[in-house]
PDB file of C-alpha atoms in Angstrom:
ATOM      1  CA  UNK A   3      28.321  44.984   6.554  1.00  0.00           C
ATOM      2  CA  UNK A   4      25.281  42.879   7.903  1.00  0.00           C
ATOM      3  CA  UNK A   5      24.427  42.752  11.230  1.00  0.00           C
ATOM      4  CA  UNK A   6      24.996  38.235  12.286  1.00  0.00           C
ATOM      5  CA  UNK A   7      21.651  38.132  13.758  1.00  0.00           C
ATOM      6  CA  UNK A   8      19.808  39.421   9.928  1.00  0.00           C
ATOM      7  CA  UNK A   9      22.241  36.570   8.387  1.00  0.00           C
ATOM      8  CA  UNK A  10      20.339  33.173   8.265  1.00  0.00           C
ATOM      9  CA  UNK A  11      23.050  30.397   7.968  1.00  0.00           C
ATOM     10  CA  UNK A  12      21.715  27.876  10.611  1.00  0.00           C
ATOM     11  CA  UNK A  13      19.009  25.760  10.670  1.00  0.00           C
ATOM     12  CA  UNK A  14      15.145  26.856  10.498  1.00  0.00           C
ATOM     13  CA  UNK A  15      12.945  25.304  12.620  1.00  0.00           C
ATOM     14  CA  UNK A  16       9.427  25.489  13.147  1.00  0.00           C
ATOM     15  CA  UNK A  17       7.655  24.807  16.293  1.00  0.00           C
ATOM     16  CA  UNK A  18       4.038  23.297  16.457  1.00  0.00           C
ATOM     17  CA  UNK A  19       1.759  24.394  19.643  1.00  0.00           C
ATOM     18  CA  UNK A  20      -1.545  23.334  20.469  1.00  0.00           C
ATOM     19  CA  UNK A  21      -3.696  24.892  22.986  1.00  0.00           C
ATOM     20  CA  UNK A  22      -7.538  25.496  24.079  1.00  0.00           C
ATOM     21  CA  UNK A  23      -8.558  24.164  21.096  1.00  0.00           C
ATOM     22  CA  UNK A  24      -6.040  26.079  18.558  1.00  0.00           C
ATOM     23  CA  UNK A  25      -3.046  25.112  16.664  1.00  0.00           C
ATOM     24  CA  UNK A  26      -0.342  26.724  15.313  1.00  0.00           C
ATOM     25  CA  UNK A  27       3.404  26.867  13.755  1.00  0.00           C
ATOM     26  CA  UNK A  28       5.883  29.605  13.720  1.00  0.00           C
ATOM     27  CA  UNK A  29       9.419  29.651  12.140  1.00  0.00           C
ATOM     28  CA  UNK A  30      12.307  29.232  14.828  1.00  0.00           C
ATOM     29  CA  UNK A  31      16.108  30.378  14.053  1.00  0.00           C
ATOM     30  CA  UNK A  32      16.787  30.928  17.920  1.00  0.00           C
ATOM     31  CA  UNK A  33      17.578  27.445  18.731  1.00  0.00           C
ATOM     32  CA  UNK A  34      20.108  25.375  20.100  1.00  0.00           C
ATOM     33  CA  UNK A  35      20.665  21.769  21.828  1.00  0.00           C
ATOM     34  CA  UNK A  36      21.664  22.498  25.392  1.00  0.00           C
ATOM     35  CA  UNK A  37      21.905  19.697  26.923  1.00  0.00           C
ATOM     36  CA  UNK A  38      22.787  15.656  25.577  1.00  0.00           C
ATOM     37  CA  UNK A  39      21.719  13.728  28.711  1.00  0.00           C
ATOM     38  CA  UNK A  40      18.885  14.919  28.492  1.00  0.00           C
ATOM     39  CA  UNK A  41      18.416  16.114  25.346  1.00  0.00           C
ATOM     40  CA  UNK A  42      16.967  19.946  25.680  1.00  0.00           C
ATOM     41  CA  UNK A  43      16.634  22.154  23.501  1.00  0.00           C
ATOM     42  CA  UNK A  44      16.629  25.954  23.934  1.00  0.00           C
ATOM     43  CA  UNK A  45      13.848  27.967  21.534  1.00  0.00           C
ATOM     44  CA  UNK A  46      13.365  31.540  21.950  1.00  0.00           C
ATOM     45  CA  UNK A  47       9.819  32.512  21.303  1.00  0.00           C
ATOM     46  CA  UNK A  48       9.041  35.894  20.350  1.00  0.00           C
ATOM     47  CA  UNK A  49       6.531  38.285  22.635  1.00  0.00           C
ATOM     48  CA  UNK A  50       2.616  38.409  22.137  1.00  0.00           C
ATOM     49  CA  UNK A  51       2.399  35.421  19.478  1.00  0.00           C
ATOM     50  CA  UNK A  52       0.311  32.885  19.467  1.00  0.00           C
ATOM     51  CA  UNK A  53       2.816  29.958  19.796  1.00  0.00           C
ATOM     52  CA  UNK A  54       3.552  31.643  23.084  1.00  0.00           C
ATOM     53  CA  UNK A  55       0.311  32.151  24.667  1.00  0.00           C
ATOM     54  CA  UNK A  56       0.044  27.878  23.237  1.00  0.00           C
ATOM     55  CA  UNK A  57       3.222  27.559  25.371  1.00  0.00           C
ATOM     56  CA  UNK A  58       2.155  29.041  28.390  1.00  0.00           C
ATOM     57  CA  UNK A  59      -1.095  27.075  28.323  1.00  0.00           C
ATOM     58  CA  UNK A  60       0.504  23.584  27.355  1.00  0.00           C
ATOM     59  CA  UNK A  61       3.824  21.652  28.377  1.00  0.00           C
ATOM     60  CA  UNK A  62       3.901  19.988  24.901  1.00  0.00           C
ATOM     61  CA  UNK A  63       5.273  21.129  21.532  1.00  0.00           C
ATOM     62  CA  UNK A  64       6.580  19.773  18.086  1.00  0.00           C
ATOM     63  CA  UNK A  65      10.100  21.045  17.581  1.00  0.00           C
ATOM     64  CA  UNK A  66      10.870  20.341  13.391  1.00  0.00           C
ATOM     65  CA  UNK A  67      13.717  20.905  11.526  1.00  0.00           C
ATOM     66  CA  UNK A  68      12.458  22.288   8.107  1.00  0.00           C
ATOM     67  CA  UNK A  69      13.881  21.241   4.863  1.00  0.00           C
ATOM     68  CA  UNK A  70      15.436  23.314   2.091  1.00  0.00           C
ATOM     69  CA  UNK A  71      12.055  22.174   0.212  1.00  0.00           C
ATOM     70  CA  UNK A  72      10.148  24.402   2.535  1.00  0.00           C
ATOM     71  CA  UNK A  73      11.667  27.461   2.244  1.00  0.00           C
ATOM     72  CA  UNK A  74       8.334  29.145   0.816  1.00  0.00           C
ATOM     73  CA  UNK A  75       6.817  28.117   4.416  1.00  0.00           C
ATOM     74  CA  UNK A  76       9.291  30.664   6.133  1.00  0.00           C
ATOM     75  CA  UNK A  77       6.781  33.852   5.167  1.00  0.00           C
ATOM     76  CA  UNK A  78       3.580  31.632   5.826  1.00  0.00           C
ATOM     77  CA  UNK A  79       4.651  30.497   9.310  1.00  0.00           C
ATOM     78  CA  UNK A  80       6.728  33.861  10.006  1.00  0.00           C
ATOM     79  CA  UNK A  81       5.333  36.673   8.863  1.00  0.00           C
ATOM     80  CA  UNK A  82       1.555  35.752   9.743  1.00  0.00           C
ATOM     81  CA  UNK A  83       1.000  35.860  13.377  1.00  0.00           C
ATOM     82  CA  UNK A  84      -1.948  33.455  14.259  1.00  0.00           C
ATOM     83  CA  UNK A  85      -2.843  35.583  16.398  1.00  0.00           C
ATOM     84  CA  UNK A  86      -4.148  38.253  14.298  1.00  0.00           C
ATOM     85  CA  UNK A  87      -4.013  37.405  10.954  1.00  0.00           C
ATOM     86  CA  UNK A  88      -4.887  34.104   9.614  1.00  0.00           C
ATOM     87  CA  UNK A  89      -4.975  30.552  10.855  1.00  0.00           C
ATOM     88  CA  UNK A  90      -2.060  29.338   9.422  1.00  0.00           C
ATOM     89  CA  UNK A  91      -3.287  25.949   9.638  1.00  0.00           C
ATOM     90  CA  UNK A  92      -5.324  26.373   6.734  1.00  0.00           C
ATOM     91  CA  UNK A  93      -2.442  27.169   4.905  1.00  0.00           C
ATOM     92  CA  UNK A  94      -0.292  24.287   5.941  1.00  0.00           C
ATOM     93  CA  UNK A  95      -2.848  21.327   6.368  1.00  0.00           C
ATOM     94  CA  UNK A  96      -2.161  19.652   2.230  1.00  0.00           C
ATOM     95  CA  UNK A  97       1.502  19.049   4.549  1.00  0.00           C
ATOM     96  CA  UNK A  98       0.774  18.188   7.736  1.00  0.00           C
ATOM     97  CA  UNK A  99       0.557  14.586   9.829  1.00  0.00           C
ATOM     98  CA  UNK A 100      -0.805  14.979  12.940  1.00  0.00           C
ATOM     99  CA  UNK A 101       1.020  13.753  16.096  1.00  0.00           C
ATOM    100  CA  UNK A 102      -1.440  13.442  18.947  1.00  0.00           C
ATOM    101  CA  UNK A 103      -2.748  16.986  17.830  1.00  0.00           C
ATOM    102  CA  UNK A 104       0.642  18.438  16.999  1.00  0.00           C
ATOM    103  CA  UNK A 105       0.887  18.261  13.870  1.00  0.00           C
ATOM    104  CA  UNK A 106       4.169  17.936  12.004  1.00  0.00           C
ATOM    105  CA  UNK A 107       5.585  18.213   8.595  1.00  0.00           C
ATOM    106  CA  UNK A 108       5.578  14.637   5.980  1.00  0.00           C
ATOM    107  CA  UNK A 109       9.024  16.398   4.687  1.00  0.00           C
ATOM    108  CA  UNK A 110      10.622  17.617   7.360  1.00  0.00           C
ATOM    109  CA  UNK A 111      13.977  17.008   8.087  1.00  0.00           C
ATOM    110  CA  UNK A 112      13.158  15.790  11.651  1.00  0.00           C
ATOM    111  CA  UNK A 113      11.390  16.047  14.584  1.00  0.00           C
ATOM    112  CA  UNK A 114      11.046  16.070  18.152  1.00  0.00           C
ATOM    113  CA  UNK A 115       8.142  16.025  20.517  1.00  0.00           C
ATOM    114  CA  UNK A 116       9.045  18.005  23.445  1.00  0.00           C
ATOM    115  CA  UNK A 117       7.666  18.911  26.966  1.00  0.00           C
ATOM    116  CA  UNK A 118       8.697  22.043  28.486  1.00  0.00           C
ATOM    117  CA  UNK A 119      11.519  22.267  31.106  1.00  0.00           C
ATOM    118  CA  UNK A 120      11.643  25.777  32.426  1.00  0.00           C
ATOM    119  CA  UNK A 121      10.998  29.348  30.817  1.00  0.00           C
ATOM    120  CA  UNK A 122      13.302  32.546  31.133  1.00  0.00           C
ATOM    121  CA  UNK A 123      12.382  36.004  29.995  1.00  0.00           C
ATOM    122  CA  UNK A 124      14.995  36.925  27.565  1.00  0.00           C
ATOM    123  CA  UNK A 125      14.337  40.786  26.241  1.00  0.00           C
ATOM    124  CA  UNK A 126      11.437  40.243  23.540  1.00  0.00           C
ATOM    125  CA  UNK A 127      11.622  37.101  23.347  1.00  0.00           C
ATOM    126  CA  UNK A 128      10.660  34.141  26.247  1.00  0.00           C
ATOM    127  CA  UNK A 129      13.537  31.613  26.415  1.00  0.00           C
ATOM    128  CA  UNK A 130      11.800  27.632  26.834  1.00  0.00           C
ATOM    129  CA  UNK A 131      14.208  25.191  27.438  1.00  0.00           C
ATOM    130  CA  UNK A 132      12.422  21.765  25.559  1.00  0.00           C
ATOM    131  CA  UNK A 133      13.032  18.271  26.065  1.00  0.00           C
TER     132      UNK A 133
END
């Protein structure tokens, strides 16, 4: 048997940062709406990534819900952390639209631009509660 957490039957999300001058995705699976008035969101963020350090230097992300089209994205945006391997920008930019410097994917399922709410630390991962 599988443990739930390695089963992926939810949506994927990705989550577009920009800070000091850098950009970047990641792939989110930790999500969840929270609240309805207002909408929040809750998006765990993994430890020493670059969409965190983006997070803790700006209030404002792009929280997208991927389509099934770009499931290939998942090990670009995943398993390449901007912070020490490559700018995943490069990668993405035949895709992207750009959203007041947030940039955003043309065929994503939707999108939201957020502003951050309040932070908890949540074992390896920081817990950012969006709206």
């Amino acid at each position: 048997m599988r443990r739930p957490w390695n089963i992926v039957d939810q949506p994927v999300y990705s989550l577009a940062t920009y800070a000091d001058g850098h950009f970047n995705m990641n792939i989110c699976t930790y999500v969840t709406a929270v609240s309805m008035s207002p909408k929040m969101y809750a998006v765990a963020v993994y430890h020493n990534t670059k969409t965190l350090f983006n997070l803790q230097n700006t209030d404002t992300a792009v929280l997208q819900l991927l389509s099934t089209e770009q499931i290939k994205l998942v090990n670009i945006l995943g398993k390449n952390r901007g912070i020490i391997t490559i700018r995943k920008i490069t990668c993405t930019r035949k895709i992207n639209y750009n959203l007041a410097r947030l940039s955003c994917f043309r065929k994503c399922c939707g999108f939201i631009i957020t502003k951050q709410k309040t932070v908890i630390p949540s074992g390896d991962h920081e817990l950012f509660c969006l709206m």
